[in-house]
Structures are given as C-alpha cells and as structure tokens.
C-alpha cells in the first residue's frame, strides 16, 4: 500500500522563513499537575521535532522566541531552570548541528546571558560558519524594541567613525539587526491562545502572515504545523498593492 502523502514535502510551496512564539509551556504543565518548569522541558523537546521537520520539508529559516527581555520578571527559580535547560539544549544542539550540518544563530542581547551560555553561543556561531542550508535562529534575551535600539546605537557609532555614509535606508538599517542578511519571516505562528506579538521581531514582521492557535506549544506537533502552512498557502499577500 502506498504511504499516505504528508501535506508538506520538499518542493511544495512552503514558507521560506517561519517564526514561532513558543508559548503555553507553563499552562501545559499546570494542566497535568506538573510544575511550570516541566512544561519548558516538554517545549524544548517539541522544538527539536519541529526544527527537524522544517528542515525536512524545505523551510530555509526557522526563528523561535524562547526567552524575552521581559521574561526576567519571572520568579528566580523558573528563570534558573530555563537557563539550565537552554544550556543543556545548546550543548546537545552542537552535536546535532555537526551531524546534520545545521546552522544555528542566537538573536538577542547575548552579553546579558550567563557566562556559560555566552560561550555556547560563540561555539554555535563558529560551527555555523562551516555550513550552508537550513538555519535555526533562537531568540534569547530578545526584545524587538531592544534590537532596534541596539541597531540604532551601532549605526550611530559607525556614522560617528565615518564608516556609514549617505542617508540611512531601510535596507542599510536592517543590516544592523540581529537578523542581518536573513529574509523576513513569511509566516509567524503563535500557539498558546494569545493573539499578540509580545515584542517579537517588530521590524521583520512588517509583512509576515500571522497564524494563531489555541494548542499549547508542547502539543504543537507537525500536524499543527501542516495546518498553519496550509492556512498560509490560502493567504493573498498583496504588500500594499492591488490585485
Ligand atoms: C513560553 O511558555 C516559554 C517562555 C516564555 C519562556 P510560558 O512559560 O509563557 O507558558 P504560559 O504562557 O505561562 O503557559
Ligand atoms: C512570549 O511569551 C515570549 C516567549 C515565548 C519567549 P510570554 O508568555 O512571555 O508573553 P506574554 O507575557 O503572554 O505576552
Ligand atoms: Mg506565556
């Protein structure tokens, strides 16, 4: 019997760049009578699955929001556990990157992360230089406004040093963002039931298609991603023009 055709196969019209706000870990755990931190562990496991799936169906970039500049407000215990999970995740990811030739980039204010995480970020940058193809971007200590302010400061420094000439263009400014050189997301997915952007990719999502789902992130499997991509295919992207 022929294998059932999955909705998405390489070569199908899949978004080139998908961005996901990984939300709903805490509620997922609470519903099971578990501590919120168990939800973060389940969420990080799901990220692994979704990233592999994206690579297999021909998505070029996957950008996920894992820890925001506002998430430091959470109880110390929860923040500590998240940092520990991130450390473990990045360590394991380094092995996977080398095995599967995956590029990985961290978007965010890396200087504000614990030392050990900063070293892992450097390592992933180093490894990524050797590869081409699928790229996962993980947003850590990331805020959209923070990113724009950082970019403005760096531009001002270059300008003062005579390294930036002429009138600043949108394209030039984009080159100062964490996402420099990466195309804007085509599809932004937020699982977890909320319909807001929570300071994610404010500049880059100017023309992204938004998809919201009530499914909590740890349960947002490949079937849910297929649904999001299906919905994306039905959208009519006009970019301000008429059709
Ligand atoms: C997302 O899940 C993970 C982080 C923001 C670190 P949450 O922890 O926000 O889960 P909910 O939204 O409280 O369920
Ligand atoms: C957004 O989720 C940030 C991340 C997923 C990293 P939050 O749970 O922090 O967002 P709010 O508080 O619901 O806006
Ligand atoms: Mg949340």
PDB file of C-alpha atoms in Angstrom, residues 20-215:
ATOM      1  CA  UNK A  20       7.257  30.838  16.112  1.00  0.00           C
ATOM      2  CA  UNK A  21       6.488  32.306  19.544  1.00  0.00           C
ATOM      3  CA  UNK A  22       6.959  29.259  21.779  1.00  0.00           C
ATOM      4  CA  UNK A  23       4.090  29.954  24.171  1.00  0.00           C
ATOM      5  CA  UNK A  24       1.984  27.846  26.539  1.00  0.00           C
ATOM      6  CA  UNK A  25       4.605  25.715  28.287  1.00  0.00           C
ATOM      7  CA  UNK A  26       3.518  26.743  31.788  1.00  0.00           C
ATOM      8  CA  UNK A  27      -0.185  26.076  31.187  1.00  0.00           C
ATOM      9  CA  UNK A  28       0.614  22.739  29.537  1.00  0.00           C
ATOM     10  CA  UNK A  29       2.388  21.635  32.729  1.00  0.00           C
ATOM     11  CA  UNK A  30      -0.228  23.044  35.102  1.00  0.00           C
ATOM     12  CA  UNK A  31      -2.973  21.132  33.307  1.00  0.00           C
ATOM     13  CA  UNK A  32      -1.063  17.965  34.088  1.00  0.00           C
ATOM     14  CA  UNK A  33      -0.483  18.899  37.721  1.00  0.00           C
ATOM     15  CA  UNK A  34       3.238  19.414  36.993  1.00  0.00           C
ATOM     16  CA  UNK A  35       5.486  22.376  37.832  1.00  0.00           C
ATOM     17  CA  UNK A  36       5.726  25.019  35.081  1.00  0.00           C
ATOM     18  CA  UNK A  37       9.342  24.040  34.505  1.00  0.00           C
ATOM     19  CA  UNK A  38       8.225  20.583  33.279  1.00  0.00           C
ATOM     20  CA  UNK A  39       6.418  22.473  30.528  1.00  0.00           C
ATOM     21  CA  UNK A  40       9.643  24.165  29.485  1.00  0.00           C
ATOM     22  CA  UNK A  41      11.360  20.782  29.201  1.00  0.00           C
ATOM     23  CA  UNK A  42       8.482  19.449  27.050  1.00  0.00           C
ATOM     24  CA  UNK A  43       8.577  22.637  24.965  1.00  0.00           C
ATOM     25  CA  UNK A  44      12.265  22.284  24.250  1.00  0.00           C
ATOM     26  CA  UNK A  45      11.716  18.660  23.163  1.00  0.00           C
ATOM     27  CA  UNK A  46       8.999  19.837  20.780  1.00  0.00           C
ATOM     28  CA  UNK A  47      11.311  22.460  19.318  1.00  0.00           C
ATOM     29  CA  UNK A  48      13.733  19.712  18.387  1.00  0.00           C
ATOM     30  CA  UNK A  49      10.993  17.826  16.498  1.00  0.00           C
ATOM     31  CA  UNK A  50       9.634  20.883  14.729  1.00  0.00           C
ATOM     32  CA  UNK A  51      13.110  22.057  13.688  1.00  0.00           C
ATOM     33  CA  UNK A  52      13.888  18.669  12.128  1.00  0.00           C
ATOM     34  CA  UNK A  53      10.527  18.664  10.360  1.00  0.00           C
ATOM     35  CA  UNK A  54      11.088  22.187   8.995  1.00  0.00           C
ATOM     36  CA  UNK A  55      14.474  21.172   7.653  1.00  0.00           C
ATOM     37  CA  UNK A  56      12.975  18.072   6.004  1.00  0.00           C
ATOM     38  CA  UNK A  57      10.153  19.907   4.235  1.00  0.00           C
ATOM     39  CA  UNK A  58      12.476  22.554   2.817  1.00  0.00           C
ATOM     40  CA  UNK A  59      11.961  25.545   5.128  1.00  0.00           C
ATOM     41  CA  UNK A  60      15.180  27.580   4.949  1.00  0.00           C
ATOM     42  CA  UNK A  61      14.920  29.553   8.206  1.00  0.00           C
ATOM     43  CA  UNK A  62      13.122  28.814  11.461  1.00  0.00           C
ATOM     44  CA  UNK A  63      13.222  31.573  14.088  1.00  0.00           C
ATOM     45  CA  UNK A  64      11.857  30.836  17.549  1.00  0.00           C
ATOM     46  CA  UNK A  65      11.201  33.058  20.549  1.00  0.00           C
ATOM     47  CA  UNK A  66      12.500  31.187  23.572  1.00  0.00           C
ATOM     48  CA  UNK A  67      13.253  33.883  26.190  1.00  0.00           C
ATOM     49  CA  UNK A  68      12.301  37.540  26.023  1.00  0.00           C
ATOM     50  CA  UNK A  69      13.879  40.618  27.616  1.00  0.00           C
ATOM     51  CA  UNK A  70      10.670  40.734  29.713  1.00  0.00           C
ATOM     52  CA  UNK A  71      10.891  37.112  30.903  1.00  0.00           C
ATOM     53  CA  UNK A  72      13.479  38.097  33.567  1.00  0.00           C
ATOM     54  CA  UNK A  73      10.481  39.342  35.585  1.00  0.00           C
ATOM     55  CA  UNK A  74       9.526  35.717  36.320  1.00  0.00           C
ATOM     56  CA  UNK A  75      10.311  34.002  39.640  1.00  0.00           C
ATOM     57  CA  UNK A  76      14.039  33.352  40.073  1.00  0.00           C
ATOM     58  CA  UNK A  77      13.534  29.580  40.211  1.00  0.00           C
ATOM     59  CA  UNK A  78      11.760  29.482  36.880  1.00  0.00           C
ATOM     60  CA  UNK A  79      14.390  31.683  35.193  1.00  0.00           C
ATOM     61  CA  UNK A  80      17.180  29.489  36.592  1.00  0.00           C
ATOM     62  CA  UNK A  81      15.541  26.330  35.288  1.00  0.00           C
ATOM     63  CA  UNK A  82      15.012  27.877  31.859  1.00  0.00           C
ATOM     64  CA  UNK A  83      18.720  28.878  31.720  1.00  0.00           C
ATOM     65  CA  UNK A  84      19.728  25.358  32.749  1.00  0.00           C
ATOM     66  CA  UNK A  85      17.511  23.834  30.052  1.00  0.00           C
ATOM     67  CA  UNK A  86      18.936  26.223  27.473  1.00  0.00           C
ATOM     68  CA  UNK A  87      22.442  25.207  28.422  1.00  0.00           C
ATOM     69  CA  UNK A  88      21.570  21.557  28.023  1.00  0.00           C
ATOM     70  CA  UNK A  89      19.721  22.235  24.820  1.00  0.00           C
ATOM     71  CA  UNK A  90      22.593  24.194  23.233  1.00  0.00           C
ATOM     72  CA  UNK A  91      25.117  21.566  24.242  1.00  0.00           C
ATOM     73  CA  UNK A  92      23.052  18.846  22.584  1.00  0.00           C
ATOM     74  CA  UNK A  93      22.307  21.086  19.620  1.00  0.00           C
ATOM     75  CA  UNK A  94      26.017  21.500  18.934  1.00  0.00           C
ATOM     76  CA  UNK A  95      26.276  17.721  18.366  1.00  0.00           C
ATOM     77  CA  UNK A  96      23.183  17.736  16.147  1.00  0.00           C
ATOM     78  CA  UNK A  97      24.487  20.702  14.152  1.00  0.00           C
ATOM     79  CA  UNK A  98      27.688  18.873  13.382  1.00  0.00           C
ATOM     80  CA  UNK A  99      25.874  15.664  12.480  1.00  0.00           C
ATOM     81  CA  UNK A 100      23.146  17.236  10.331  1.00  0.00           C
ATOM     82  CA  UNK A 101      25.142  20.265   9.092  1.00  0.00           C
ATOM     83  CA  UNK A 102      22.665  22.759  10.530  1.00  0.00           C
ATOM     84  CA  UNK A 103      23.375  26.433  11.081  1.00  0.00           C
ATOM     85  CA  UNK A 104      22.187  27.995  14.293  1.00  0.00           C
ATOM     86  CA  UNK A 105      22.200  31.634  15.302  1.00  0.00           C
ATOM     87  CA  UNK A 106      21.206  33.283  18.555  1.00  0.00           C
ATOM     88  CA  UNK A 107      19.284  36.568  18.275  1.00  0.00           C
ATOM     89  CA  UNK A 108      19.307  38.730  21.376  1.00  0.00           C
ATOM     90  CA  UNK A 109      21.434  40.597  23.872  1.00  0.00           C
ATOM     91  CA  UNK A 110      23.922  37.777  24.431  1.00  0.00           C
ATOM     92  CA  UNK A 111      26.012  39.885  26.857  1.00  0.00           C
ATOM     93  CA  UNK A 112      23.089  39.716  29.302  1.00  0.00           C
ATOM     94  CA  UNK A 113      23.096  35.891  29.400  1.00  0.00           C
ATOM     95  CA  UNK A 114      25.004  33.745  31.930  1.00  0.00           C
ATOM     96  CA  UNK A 115      28.693  33.259  31.019  1.00  0.00           C
ATOM     97  CA  UNK A 116      28.360  29.582  30.171  1.00  0.00           C
ATOM     98  CA  UNK A 117      25.548  30.291  27.723  1.00  0.00           C
ATOM     99  CA  UNK A 118      27.608  33.056  26.113  1.00  0.00           C
ATOM    100  CA  UNK A 119      30.391  30.549  25.453  1.00  0.00           C
ATOM    101  CA  UNK A 120      27.939  28.106  23.880  1.00  0.00           C
ATOM    102  CA  UNK A 121      26.600  30.885  21.660  1.00  0.00           C
ATOM    103  CA  UNK A 122      30.141  31.578  20.433  1.00  0.00           C
ATOM    104  CA  UNK A 123      30.608  27.907  19.697  1.00  0.00           C
ATOM    105  CA  UNK A 124      27.399  27.648  17.662  1.00  0.00           C
ATOM    106  CA  UNK A 125      28.449  30.755  15.667  1.00  0.00           C
ATOM    107  CA  UNK A 126      31.797  29.154  14.943  1.00  0.00           C
ATOM    108  CA  UNK A 127      30.278  25.845  13.776  1.00  0.00           C
ATOM    109  CA  UNK A 128      27.641  27.597  11.648  1.00  0.00           C
ATOM    110  CA  UNK A 129      30.351  29.235   9.538  1.00  0.00           C
ATOM    111  CA  UNK A 130      31.187  25.841   8.033  1.00  0.00           C
ATOM    112  CA  UNK A 131      27.683  25.062   6.819  1.00  0.00           C
ATOM    113  CA  UNK A 132      25.060  26.216   4.361  1.00  0.00           C
ATOM    114  CA  UNK A 133      21.395  25.333   4.146  1.00  0.00           C
ATOM    115  CA  UNK A 134      18.800  25.161   6.908  1.00  0.00           C
ATOM    116  CA  UNK A 135      19.264  27.713   9.686  1.00  0.00           C
ATOM    117  CA  UNK A 136      17.601  27.801  13.097  1.00  0.00           C
ATOM    118  CA  UNK A 137      17.569  31.164  14.898  1.00  0.00           C
ATOM    119  CA  UNK A 138      16.892  31.053  18.624  1.00  0.00           C
ATOM    120  CA  UNK A 139      15.855  34.303  20.288  1.00  0.00           C
ATOM    121  CA  UNK A 140      17.312  34.521  23.796  1.00  0.00           C
ATOM    122  CA  UNK A 141      17.178  37.622  25.947  1.00  0.00           C
ATOM    123  CA  UNK A 142      15.497  39.024  22.858  1.00  0.00           C
ATOM    124  CA  UNK A 143      13.184  42.023  22.582  1.00  0.00           C
ATOM    125  CA  UNK A 144      12.124  43.658  19.324  1.00  0.00           C
ATOM    126  CA  UNK A 145      12.481  47.174  20.721  1.00  0.00           C
ATOM    127  CA  UNK A 146      15.812  46.317  22.328  1.00  0.00           C
ATOM    128  CA  UNK A 147      17.039  45.017  18.968  1.00  0.00           C
ATOM    129  CA  UNK A 148      16.047  48.241  17.192  1.00  0.00           C
ATOM    130  CA  UNK A 149      17.715  50.420  19.855  1.00  0.00           C
ATOM    131  CA  UNK A 150      20.888  48.308  19.689  1.00  0.00           C
ATOM    132  CA  UNK A 151      20.918  48.679  15.902  1.00  0.00           C
ATOM    133  CA  UNK A 152      20.421  52.454  16.145  1.00  0.00           C
ATOM    134  CA  UNK A 153      23.333  52.742  18.574  1.00  0.00           C
ATOM    135  CA  UNK A 154      25.624  50.693  16.370  1.00  0.00           C
ATOM    136  CA  UNK A 155      24.674  52.740  13.341  1.00  0.00           C
ATOM    137  CA  UNK A 156      25.352  55.986  15.244  1.00  0.00           C
ATOM    138  CA  UNK A 157      28.779  54.667  16.245  1.00  0.00           C
ATOM    139  CA  UNK A 158      29.613  53.749  12.643  1.00  0.00           C
ATOM    140  CA  UNK A 159      28.367  57.130  11.464  1.00  0.00           C
ATOM    141  CA  UNK A 160      30.477  58.996  14.013  1.00  0.00           C
ATOM    142  CA  UNK A 161      33.513  56.941  12.974  1.00  0.00           C
ATOM    143  CA  UNK A 162      32.885  57.796   9.306  1.00  0.00           C
ATOM    144  CA  UNK A 163      32.085  54.161   8.481  1.00  0.00           C
ATOM    145  CA  UNK A 164      28.485  54.812   7.376  1.00  0.00           C
ATOM    146  CA  UNK A 165      27.910  57.251   4.568  1.00  0.00           C
ATOM    147  CA  UNK A 166      24.835  58.764   2.959  1.00  0.00           C
ATOM    148  CA  UNK A 167      21.261  58.815   4.114  1.00  0.00           C
ATOM    149  CA  UNK A 168      20.265  55.749   6.156  1.00  0.00           C
ATOM    150  CA  UNK A 169      17.953  53.429   4.199  1.00  0.00           C
ATOM    151  CA  UNK A 170      15.648  50.665   5.478  1.00  0.00           C
ATOM    152  CA  UNK A 171      17.898  48.096   3.877  1.00  0.00           C
ATOM    153  CA  UNK A 172      21.022  49.537   5.481  1.00  0.00           C
ATOM    154  CA  UNK A 173      19.322  49.672   8.878  1.00  0.00           C
ATOM    155  CA  UNK A 174      18.238  46.039   8.539  1.00  0.00           C
ATOM    156  CA  UNK A 175      21.933  45.181   8.312  1.00  0.00           C
ATOM    157  CA  UNK A 176      22.406  46.323  11.911  1.00  0.00           C
ATOM    158  CA  UNK A 177      19.718  43.999  13.295  1.00  0.00           C
ATOM    159  CA  UNK A 178      20.388  40.523  14.696  1.00  0.00           C
ATOM    160  CA  UNK A 179      18.687  39.193  11.571  1.00  0.00           C
ATOM    161  CA  UNK A 180      21.137  40.901   9.166  1.00  0.00           C
ATOM    162  CA  UNK A 181      21.238  39.068   5.841  1.00  0.00           C
ATOM    163  CA  UNK A 182      18.233  36.849   6.623  1.00  0.00           C
ATOM    164  CA  UNK A 183      14.962  37.332   4.700  1.00  0.00           C
ATOM    165  CA  UNK A 184      11.933  38.485   6.725  1.00  0.00           C
ATOM    166  CA  UNK A 185       9.617  35.789   8.119  1.00  0.00           C
ATOM    167  CA  UNK A 186       6.813  34.812   5.752  1.00  0.00           C
ATOM    168  CA  UNK A 187       4.724  33.117   8.430  1.00  0.00           C
ATOM    169  CA  UNK A 188       4.553  33.981  12.136  1.00  0.00           C
ATOM    170  CA  UNK A 189       2.922  31.333  14.327  1.00  0.00           C
ATOM    171  CA  UNK A 190       1.766  31.864  17.903  1.00  0.00           C
ATOM    172  CA  UNK A 191       0.470  28.765  19.694  1.00  0.00           C
ATOM    173  CA  UNK A 192      -0.873  29.032  23.247  1.00  0.00           C
ATOM    174  CA  UNK A 193      -4.057  31.022  22.597  1.00  0.00           C
ATOM    175  CA  UNK A 194      -2.803  34.623  22.919  1.00  0.00           C
ATOM    176  CA  UNK A 195      -3.121  36.942  19.956  1.00  0.00           C
ATOM    177  CA  UNK A 196      -0.306  39.407  20.474  1.00  0.00           C
ATOM    178  CA  UNK A 197       3.286  39.863  19.344  1.00  0.00           C
ATOM    179  CA  UNK A 198       4.894  40.296  22.818  1.00  0.00           C
ATOM    180  CA  UNK A 199       7.868  42.304  21.467  1.00  0.00           C
ATOM    181  CA  UNK A 200       8.921  39.696  18.883  1.00  0.00           C
ATOM    182  CA  UNK A 201      10.560  40.646  15.536  1.00  0.00           C
ATOM    183  CA  UNK A 202       8.821  44.032  15.393  1.00  0.00           C
ATOM    184  CA  UNK A 203      10.833  45.234  12.397  1.00  0.00           C
ATOM    185  CA  UNK A 204      10.979  41.940  10.499  1.00  0.00           C
ATOM    186  CA  UNK A 205       7.267  41.060  10.736  1.00  0.00           C
ATOM    187  CA  UNK A 206       6.129  44.106   8.735  1.00  0.00           C
ATOM    188  CA  UNK A 207       4.589  41.788   6.106  1.00  0.00           C
ATOM    189  CA  UNK A 208       4.505  38.404   7.827  1.00  0.00           C
ATOM    190  CA  UNK A 209       1.289  36.376   7.720  1.00  0.00           C
ATOM    191  CA  UNK A 210       0.067  35.714  11.289  1.00  0.00           C
ATOM    192  CA  UNK A 211      -1.345  32.370  12.407  1.00  0.00           C
ATOM    193  CA  UNK A 212      -2.726  31.900  15.925  1.00  0.00           C
ATOM    194  CA  UNK A 213      -3.585  28.569  17.523  1.00  0.00           C
ATOM    195  CA  UNK A 214      -5.066  27.575  20.876  1.00  0.00           C
ATOM    196  CA  UNK A 215      -2.853  24.481  21.007  1.00  0.00           C
TER     197      UNK A 215
END
